[in-house]
Coordinates of N, CA and C in Angstrom, one line a residue:
M1 N 12.8 -51.4 -73.7 CA 11.5 -52.5 -74.1 C 10.7 -51.8 -75.4
I2 N 10.9 -52.9 -76.2 CA 10.1 -53.1 -77.7 C 8.3 -53.0 -77.4
R3 N 8.0 -52.0 -78.0 CA 6.3 -52.0 -77.5 C 5.8 -52.6 -79.1
P4 N 4.7 -53.1 -79.0 CA 3.6 -53.0 -80.4 C 3.4 -52.0 -81.0
I5 N 3.4 -51.9 -82.0 CA 2.9 -50.6 -82.8 C 1.5 -50.9 -83.3
L6 N 0.6 -50.2 -82.9 CA -0.8 -50.2 -83.4 C -1.2 -49.6 -84.7
K7 N -1.9 -50.5 -85.6 CA -2.3 -50.2 -86.8 C -3.3 -49.3 -86.9
Y8 N -3.6 -48.9 -88.4 CA -4.5 -48.3 -88.5 C -5.8 -49.2 -88.3
G9 N -6.8 -48.0 -87.8 CA -8.0 -49.1 -87.4 C -8.2 -49.0 -86.2
D10 N -7.2 -49.0 -85.2 CA -6.9 -49.1 -83.8 C -7.3 -47.5 -83.2
Q11 N -8.2 -47.3 -82.4 CA -9.0 -46.0 -82.0 C -7.8 -44.9 -81.4
T12 N -6.8 -45.5 -80.6 CA -5.8 -44.7 -80.2 C -5.2 -43.9 -81.7
V13 N -4.8 -44.8 -82.4 CA -3.8 -44.3 -83.4 C -4.8 -43.0 -84.3
H14 N -6.2 -43.1 -84.2 CA -7.0 -42.1 -84.4 C -7.5 -40.6 -83.4
D15 N -7.1 -41.0 -82.6 CA -7.5 -39.8 -81.4 C -6.4 -39.0 -81.3
A16 N -6.8 -37.5 -80.9 CA -5.8 -36.9 -80.5 C -5.0 -37.1 -79.3
A17 N -3.8 -36.5 -79.3 CA -2.7 -36.9 -77.8 C -3.1 -35.4 -77.2
R18 N -2.8 -35.9 -75.6 CA -2.8 -34.7 -74.8 C -1.2 -34.4 -74.4
P19 N -1.2 -33.2 -73.8 CA 0.1 -33.1 -73.7 C 0.8 -33.4 -72.3
V20 N 1.9 -33.5 -72.2 CA 2.7 -34.1 -71.1 C 2.6 -33.2 -70.1
A21 N 2.1 -33.4 -68.5 CA 2.2 -32.1 -67.7 C 3.8 -32.0 -67.3
T22 N 4.3 -33.4 -67.0 CA 5.6 -32.8 -66.6 C 6.8 -34.1 -67.1
V23 N 7.8 -33.7 -67.2 CA 8.6 -34.7 -67.7 C 9.4 -35.3 -66.5
T24 N 8.9 -36.9 -66.4 CA 9.4 -37.4 -64.9 C 9.9 -38.6 -65.9
T25 N 10.5 -39.2 -64.6 CA 11.3 -40.5 -65.2 C 10.5 -41.6 -65.9
E26 N 9.3 -41.7 -65.6 CA 8.2 -42.5 -66.5 C 8.2 -42.0 -67.8
I27 N 8.2 -40.8 -68.2 CA 8.2 -40.1 -69.4 C 9.2 -40.7 -70.1
D28 N 10.7 -40.4 -69.5 CA 11.9 -40.9 -70.1 C 11.9 -42.1 -70.1
R29 N 11.4 -43.2 -69.6 CA 11.5 -44.4 -69.8 C 10.7 -44.8 -71.3
L30 N 9.5 -44.2 -71.2 CA 8.4 -44.5 -72.7 C 9.5 -44.0 -73.6
V31 N 10.1 -42.6 -73.7 CA 10.8 -42.1 -74.9 C 12.2 -43.5 -75.1
E32 N 12.5 -44.1 -74.1 CA 13.4 -45.2 -74.2 C 13.0 -46.2 -75.0
D33 N 11.8 -46.8 -74.4 CA 11.0 -47.6 -75.1 C 10.5 -47.0 -76.5
M34 N 10.2 -45.8 -77.1 CA 9.6 -45.5 -78.3 C 10.8 -45.6 -79.2
I35 N 12.2 -45.1 -78.5 CA 13.4 -45.0 -79.4 C 13.7 -46.4 -79.6
E36 N 13.7 -47.6 -78.9 CA 14.1 -49.0 -79.2 C 13.1 -49.2 -80.2
T37 N 11.8 -49.4 -80.0 CA 10.7 -49.4 -80.6 C 10.8 -49.2 -82.2
M38 N 11.4 -47.7 -82.6 CA 11.2 -47.4 -83.7 C 12.7 -47.9 -84.5
Y39 N 13.7 -48.0 -83.8 CA 15.0 -48.9 -84.4 C 14.6 -50.3 -84.9
A40 N 13.7 -51.1 -83.9 CA 13.3 -52.2 -84.0 C 12.4 -52.3 -85.4
A41 N 11.4 -51.7 -85.6 CA 10.7 -51.4 -86.7 C 11.1 -52.1 -88.1
P42 N 12.2 -51.5 -88.7 CA 12.6 -50.3 -88.3 C 11.8 -49.3 -89.1
G43 N 12.2 -47.9 -88.2 CA 11.5 -46.9 -89.1 C 12.2 -45.4 -88.6
I44 N 11.8 -44.4 -89.0 CA 12.8 -43.0 -89.0 C 11.7 -42.2 -88.1
G45 N 10.6 -42.5 -87.6 CA 9.9 -41.8 -86.8 C 8.8 -42.6 -86.0
L46 N 8.5 -42.1 -84.8 CA 7.6 -43.0 -84.0 C 6.6 -41.8 -83.1
A47 N 5.5 -42.0 -83.2 CA 4.5 -40.9 -82.1 C 4.1 -42.0 -80.9
A48 N 4.3 -41.5 -79.9 CA 3.6 -42.1 -78.5 C 2.4 -42.7 -79.0
T49 N 1.5 -42.2 -79.6 CA 0.0 -42.5 -79.8 C -0.1 -44.0 -80.9
Q50 N 1.0 -44.3 -81.6 CA 1.2 -45.4 -82.3 C 1.8 -46.7 -81.3
I51 N 1.9 -46.2 -80.3 CA 2.3 -47.6 -79.2 C 1.2 -47.4 -78.1
G52 N 0.0 -46.8 -78.2 CA -1.0 -46.9 -77.5 C -0.9 -45.7 -75.9
V53 N 0.1 -44.9 -76.1 CA 0.1 -44.0 -75.2 C -0.4 -42.4 -75.6
P54 N -1.5 -42.2 -75.2 CA -2.0 -40.8 -75.9 C -1.4 -39.5 -75.2
L55 N -0.2 -39.3 -75.1 CA 0.7 -38.3 -75.1 C 1.4 -37.4 -76.1
R56 N 1.5 -36.1 -75.9 CA 2.2 -35.7 -77.3 C 3.7 -35.5 -77.3
I57 N 4.2 -36.9 -77.8 CA 5.6 -37.1 -77.7 C 5.9 -37.8 -79.2
F58 N 7.0 -37.2 -79.6 CA 7.5 -38.4 -80.8 C 9.2 -38.1 -80.9
V59 N 9.5 -39.3 -81.7 CA 11.2 -39.3 -81.7 C 11.3 -39.7 -83.2
V60 N 12.2 -38.9 -83.6 CA 12.4 -39.2 -85.3 C 14.1 -39.4 -85.3
D61 N 14.5 -40.3 -86.4 CA 15.9 -40.4 -86.6 C 16.0 -40.8 -88.2
V62 N 16.3 -39.6 -88.9 CA 16.4 -39.9 -90.3 C 17.6 -40.6 -90.6
S63 N 18.6 -41.1 -89.9 CA 19.8 -41.8 -90.3 C 19.5 -43.2 -89.6
I64 N 18.3 -43.5 -89.2 CA 18.0 -45.0 -88.6 C 19.0 -45.4 -87.8
G65 N 19.5 -44.8 -86.6 CA 20.4 -45.1 -85.9 C 21.9 -44.8 -86.2
R66 N 22.2 -44.5 -87.5 CA 23.7 -44.6 -87.9 C 24.4 -43.5 -87.4
N67 N 23.4 -42.4 -87.2 CA 24.3 -41.5 -86.6 C 23.3 -40.9 -85.1
P68 N 24.0 -41.2 -84.1 CA 23.4 -40.9 -82.8 C 23.0 -39.2 -82.8
A69 N 23.7 -38.4 -83.3 CA 23.5 -36.9 -83.4 C 22.1 -36.6 -83.8
D70 N 21.4 -37.6 -85.2 CA 20.2 -37.4 -85.8 C 19.0 -37.7 -84.8
L71 N 19.2 -38.4 -83.7 CA 18.0 -38.5 -82.8 C 17.2 -37.2 -82.6
I72 N 16.1 -37.2 -82.6 CA 15.3 -35.9 -82.0 C 14.3 -36.5 -81.2
V73 N 14.6 -36.0 -80.1 CA 13.0 -36.3 -79.0 C 12.2 -35.0 -78.9
M74 N 10.8 -35.0 -79.1 CA 9.9 -33.8 -78.7 C 8.8 -34.2 -77.9
I75 N 8.8 -33.5 -76.9 CA 7.7 -33.7 -75.8 C 7.1 -32.2 -76.0
N76 N 5.6 -32.4 -76.5 CA 4.8 -31.5 -76.1 C 5.1 -30.5 -77.3
P77 N 5.5 -31.1 -78.9 CA 6.0 -30.1 -80.0 C 4.9 -29.1 -80.5
E78 N 5.4 -28.1 -80.9 CA 4.6 -27.2 -81.7 C 5.4 -26.5 -83.0
F79 N 4.7 -26.4 -84.4 CA 5.4 -26.2 -85.3 C 5.6 -24.3 -84.8
V80 N 6.8 -24.2 -85.1 CA 6.8 -22.7 -85.3 C 7.0 -21.8 -86.9
E81 N 7.2 -22.8 -87.8 CA 7.4 -22.2 -89.1 C 7.2 -23.5 -89.8
R82 N 6.4 -23.8 -90.9 CA 6.4 -24.6 -92.2 C 6.2 -23.8 -93.5
D83 N 7.4 -24.0 -94.3 CA 6.9 -23.7 -95.6 C 7.4 -24.2 -96.8
G84 N 7.0 -23.8 -98.3 CA 7.6 -24.8 -99.0 C 6.5 -26.1 -99.0
M85 N 6.9 -26.6 -100.4 CA 6.1 -28.0 -100.2 C 7.0 -29.1 -101.2
Q86 N 6.5 -30.3 -100.7 CA 7.1 -31.6 -101.3 C 6.0 -32.5 -101.5
L87 N 6.3 -33.2 -102.7 CA 5.4 -34.5 -102.9 C 6.2 -35.5 -103.0
E88 N 6.1 -36.5 -102.4 CA 7.2 -37.5 -102.1 C 6.1 -38.9 -101.4
E89 N 6.9 -40.1 -102.1 CA 5.9 -41.2 -101.4 C 6.4 -41.5 -100.2
E90 N 5.3 -42.0 -99.3 CA 5.6 -42.1 -97.7 C 5.0 -43.2 -97.3
G91 N 5.4 -43.9 -96.2 CA 4.6 -44.9 -95.5 C 4.6 -44.5 -94.2
C92 N 4.0 -45.8 -93.3 CA 3.7 -45.4 -91.8 C 3.6 -47.0 -91.3
L93 N 4.6 -46.9 -90.2 CA 4.8 -48.2 -89.3 C 3.1 -48.6 -88.9
S94 N 2.1 -47.8 -88.7 CA 0.7 -48.2 -88.5 C 0.2 -48.4 -89.6
V95 N 0.8 -48.4 -90.7 CA -0.1 -48.5 -92.1 C 1.0 -49.6 -93.1
P96 N 1.5 -50.8 -92.4 CA 2.3 -51.2 -92.9 C 2.1 -52.0 -94.3
G97 N 3.2 -51.8 -95.2 CA 2.5 -52.2 -96.8 C 2.0 -51.4 -97.8
F98 N 1.8 -50.4 -97.2 CA 1.0 -49.5 -98.0 C 1.8 -47.8 -98.1
N99 N 2.3 -47.2 -99.1 CA 2.4 -46.1 -99.5 C 2.0 -45.2 -100.4
A100 N 2.2 -43.9 -100.3 CA 1.4 -42.7 -101.3 C 2.1 -41.9 -101.0
T101 N 1.7 -41.1 -102.2 CA 2.2 -39.7 -102.4 C 1.8 -38.6 -101.6
V102 N 1.9 -38.1 -101.0 CA 1.6 -37.1 -99.6 C 2.2 -35.8 -99.7
V103 N 1.5 -34.4 -99.9 CA 2.0 -33.1 -99.6 C 2.4 -33.2 -98.4
R104 N 3.7 -32.7 -98.2 CA 4.3 -32.5 -97.0 C 5.0 -30.9 -97.2
P105 N 5.2 -30.1 -96.1 CA 5.9 -28.9 -96.2 C 7.1 -29.2 -96.3
D106 N 8.3 -28.3 -97.4 CA 9.6 -28.5 -97.8 C 10.7 -28.4 -96.2
R107 N 10.0 -27.6 -95.4 CA 10.9 -27.3 -94.8 C 9.9 -26.7 -93.2
A108 N 10.4 -27.4 -92.4 CA 9.7 -27.1 -90.8 C 10.3 -26.9 -90.1
V109 N 10.1 -26.1 -88.7 CA 10.7 -25.5 -87.6 C 9.8 -26.2 -86.4
V110 N 10.4 -27.1 -85.7 CA 9.3 -27.5 -84.4 C 10.1 -27.4 -83.3
K111 N 9.4 -26.8 -82.1 CA 9.9 -26.8 -80.7 C 9.2 -27.4 -79.7
G112 N 10.0 -28.0 -78.8 CA 9.0 -28.7 -77.7 C 10.2 -29.1 -76.5
L113 N 10.0 -30.2 -76.0 CA 10.7 -30.4 -74.4 C 11.8 -31.2 -75.1
D114 N 12.8 -31.6 -74.4 CA 13.6 -32.8 -74.6 C 13.2 -33.6 -73.8
R115 N 14.3 -34.5 -73.4 CA 14.1 -35.6 -72.2 C 14.4 -35.2 -70.8
T116 N 14.7 -34.1 -71.0 CA 15.0 -33.6 -69.7 C 14.0 -32.4 -68.9
G117 N 13.4 -32.0 -70.1 CA 12.3 -31.3 -69.9 C 12.6 -29.6 -70.3
Q118 N 13.9 -29.8 -71.1 CA 14.6 -28.5 -71.4 C 13.8 -27.9 -72.8
E119 N 13.3 -27.1 -73.0 CA 13.2 -26.4 -74.2 C 14.1 -26.5 -75.4
H120 N 13.9 -26.9 -76.4 CA 14.7 -27.1 -77.8 C 13.8 -26.7 -79.0
Q121 N 14.5 -26.4 -79.9 CA 13.9 -26.2 -81.3 C 14.8 -26.8 -82.2
R122 N 13.9 -27.5 -83.2 CA 14.7 -28.2 -84.6 C 14.3 -27.7 -85.9
E123 N 15.4 -27.6 -86.9 CA 14.6 -27.1 -88.1 C 14.8 -28.3 -89.2
G124 N 14.2 -28.4 -90.1 CA 14.1 -29.8 -90.8 C 13.7 -29.5 -92.5
S125 N 14.6 -29.9 -93.4 CA 13.8 -29.7 -94.7 C 14.0 -31.2 -95.3
G126 N 13.3 -31.3 -96.3 CA 13.2 -32.4 -97.3 C 12.5 -33.7 -96.4
L127 N 13.5 -34.7 -96.1 CA 12.9 -35.7 -95.4 C 12.4 -35.5 -93.8
L128 N 13.5 -34.7 -93.3 CA 13.2 -34.2 -91.8 C 12.0 -33.5 -91.4
A129 N 11.6 -32.3 -92.4 CA 10.7 -31.9 -92.4 C 9.3 -32.8 -92.6
R130 N 9.4 -33.6 -93.9 CA 8.5 -34.7 -93.9 C 7.9 -35.5 -92.5
A131 N 9.2 -36.1 -92.0 CA 8.7 -37.0 -90.8 C 8.6 -36.0 -89.8
F132 N 8.5 -34.9 -89.5 CA 8.3 -33.4 -88.3 C 6.3 -33.6 -89.0
Q133 N 6.1 -33.6 -90.1 CA 4.9 -33.4 -90.2 C 4.0 -34.5 -90.1
H134 N 4.7 -35.6 -90.6 CA 3.8 -37.1 -90.1 C 3.7 -37.2 -88.7
E135 N 4.6 -37.3 -88.3 CA 4.6 -37.6 -86.5 C 3.8 -36.5 -86.1
M136 N 3.6 -35.2 -86.2 CA 2.7 -34.3 -85.7 C 1.2 -34.7 -86.2
D137 N 1.3 -35.0 -87.4 CA -0.3 -35.5 -87.6 C -0.6 -36.9 -86.7
H138 N 0.5 -37.7 -86.6 CA -0.1 -38.7 -85.4 C -0.7 -38.1 -84.1
L139 N 0.0 -37.1 -83.8 CA -0.5 -36.7 -82.4 C -1.7 -35.8 -82.4
D140 N -2.2 -35.6 -83.6 CA -3.2 -35.3 -83.9 C -4.3 -36.0 -84.1
G141 N -4.0 -37.3 -84.2 CA -5.2 -38.1 -84.7 C -5.3 -38.5 -86.0
M142 N -4.3 -38.3 -86.8 CA -4.2 -38.1 -88.2 C -3.0 -39.2 -88.6
L143 N -3.4 -40.1 -89.7 CA -2.5 -40.9 -90.5 C -2.2 -40.4 -91.8
F144 N -1.3 -40.7 -92.8 CA -1.1 -40.1 -94.0 C -2.4 -40.6 -94.9
V145 N -2.7 -41.8 -94.5 CA -4.0 -42.1 -95.2 C -5.2 -41.2 -95.4
D146 N -5.1 -40.6 -94.2 CA -6.4 -39.6 -93.9 C -6.0 -38.3 -94.8
R147 N -5.1 -37.9 -95.2 CA -4.5 -37.1 -96.2 C -4.7 -37.3 -97.6
L148 N -4.9 -38.3 -98.1 CA -5.0 -38.9 -99.0 C -6.8 -38.6 -99.8
R149 N -6.9 -38.3 -101.1 CA -8.3 -38.1 -101.4 C -8.6 -39.2 -102.7
G150 N -10.2 -39.3 -102.8 CA -10.2 -40.3 -103.9 C -10.1 -41.7 -104.2
I151 N -9.5 -42.0 -105.1 CA -9.5 -43.5 -105.4 C -8.2 -44.3 -104.7
K152 N -6.9 -43.3 -104.2 CA -5.9 -44.0 -103.8 C -6.3 -44.1 -102.3
R153 N -6.9 -43.0 -101.6 CA -7.3 -43.6 -100.5 C -8.3 -44.4 -100.3
D154 N -9.5 -44.5 -101.2 CA -10.3 -45.9 -100.9 C -10.0 -47.0 -101.3
L155 N -8.6 -47.2 -102.1 CA -8.2 -48.5 -102.3 C -7.3 -48.9 -101.2
I156 N -6.9 -48.1 -100.6 CA -6.2 -48.5 -99.5 C -7.0 -48.7 -98.2
V157 N -8.1 -48.2 -98.0 CA -9.2 -48.8 -97.0 C -9.6 -49.5 -96.8
K158 N -10.0 -50.1 -98.3 CA -10.8 -51.3 -98.8 C -10.0 -52.3 -98.7
R159 N -8.5 -52.1 -98.8 CA -7.6 -53.2 -98.9 C -7.3 -53.6 -97.1
I160 N -7.3 -52.6 -96.5 CA -7.1 -52.6 -94.9 C -8.3 -53.5 -94.3
R161 N -9.6 -52.8 -95.0 CA -10.8 -53.8 -93.8 C -10.7 -55.3 -94.9
K162 N -10.1 -55.6 -95.8 CA -10.0 -56.9 -96.3 C -9.4 -57.9 -95.5
L163 N -8.2 -57.0 -95.3 CA -7.1 -57.6 -94.4 C -7.8 -58.0 -93.0
A164 N -8.4 -57.0 -92.5 CA -9.1 -57.1 -90.9 C -9.9 -58.2 -91.2
R165 N -10.9 -58.2 -92.1 CA -12.1 -59.4 -92.0 C -11.0 -60.6 -92.0
S166 N -10.2 -61.0 -92.8 CA -9.5 -62.3 -93.1 C -8.5 -62.4 -91.6
G167 N -8.4 -61.4 -90.8 CA -7.4 -61.5 -89.6 C -6.1 -61.5 -89.8
K168 N -5.6 -60.8 -91.0 CA -4.4 -60.7 -91.3 C -3.8 -59.3 -91.3
W169 N -4.6 -58.5 -90.4 CA -4.2 -56.9 -90.2 C -4.2 -56.8 -88.6

């Protein structure tokens, strides 16, 4: 089932998520909904907090569904390693219509549980490392806008507030 994606300003996307106690059929159904929602958006990643569920789960697929082997599901993810630095423009499904250059690691290793509750670890560089950090930020209640400083951040926040006041956000 495709679920609505919450936007910047909705409290759920600004709160830290809690760990999943047990991988159940309900969690597997949530993961399936997240995958469908991500592909429908379309996006390359989605955190459970973005659909109003405050649990530490994210899905990522940098191929946007073109290669089924690229789909990554992480439940209770943790960083194992992060190194390097990349500066690239990124956007977010919860901040539609806005992009900004954000500092991210060039390489990241994440471990967590898969849909069956088995621990697994994935390494990513470039876009995948960026997606890992972006989704982990969501699980900590942070959006890419929160990583910006100065005029760029102020302009985006002011524009979002204006859109919200006019009912267009």
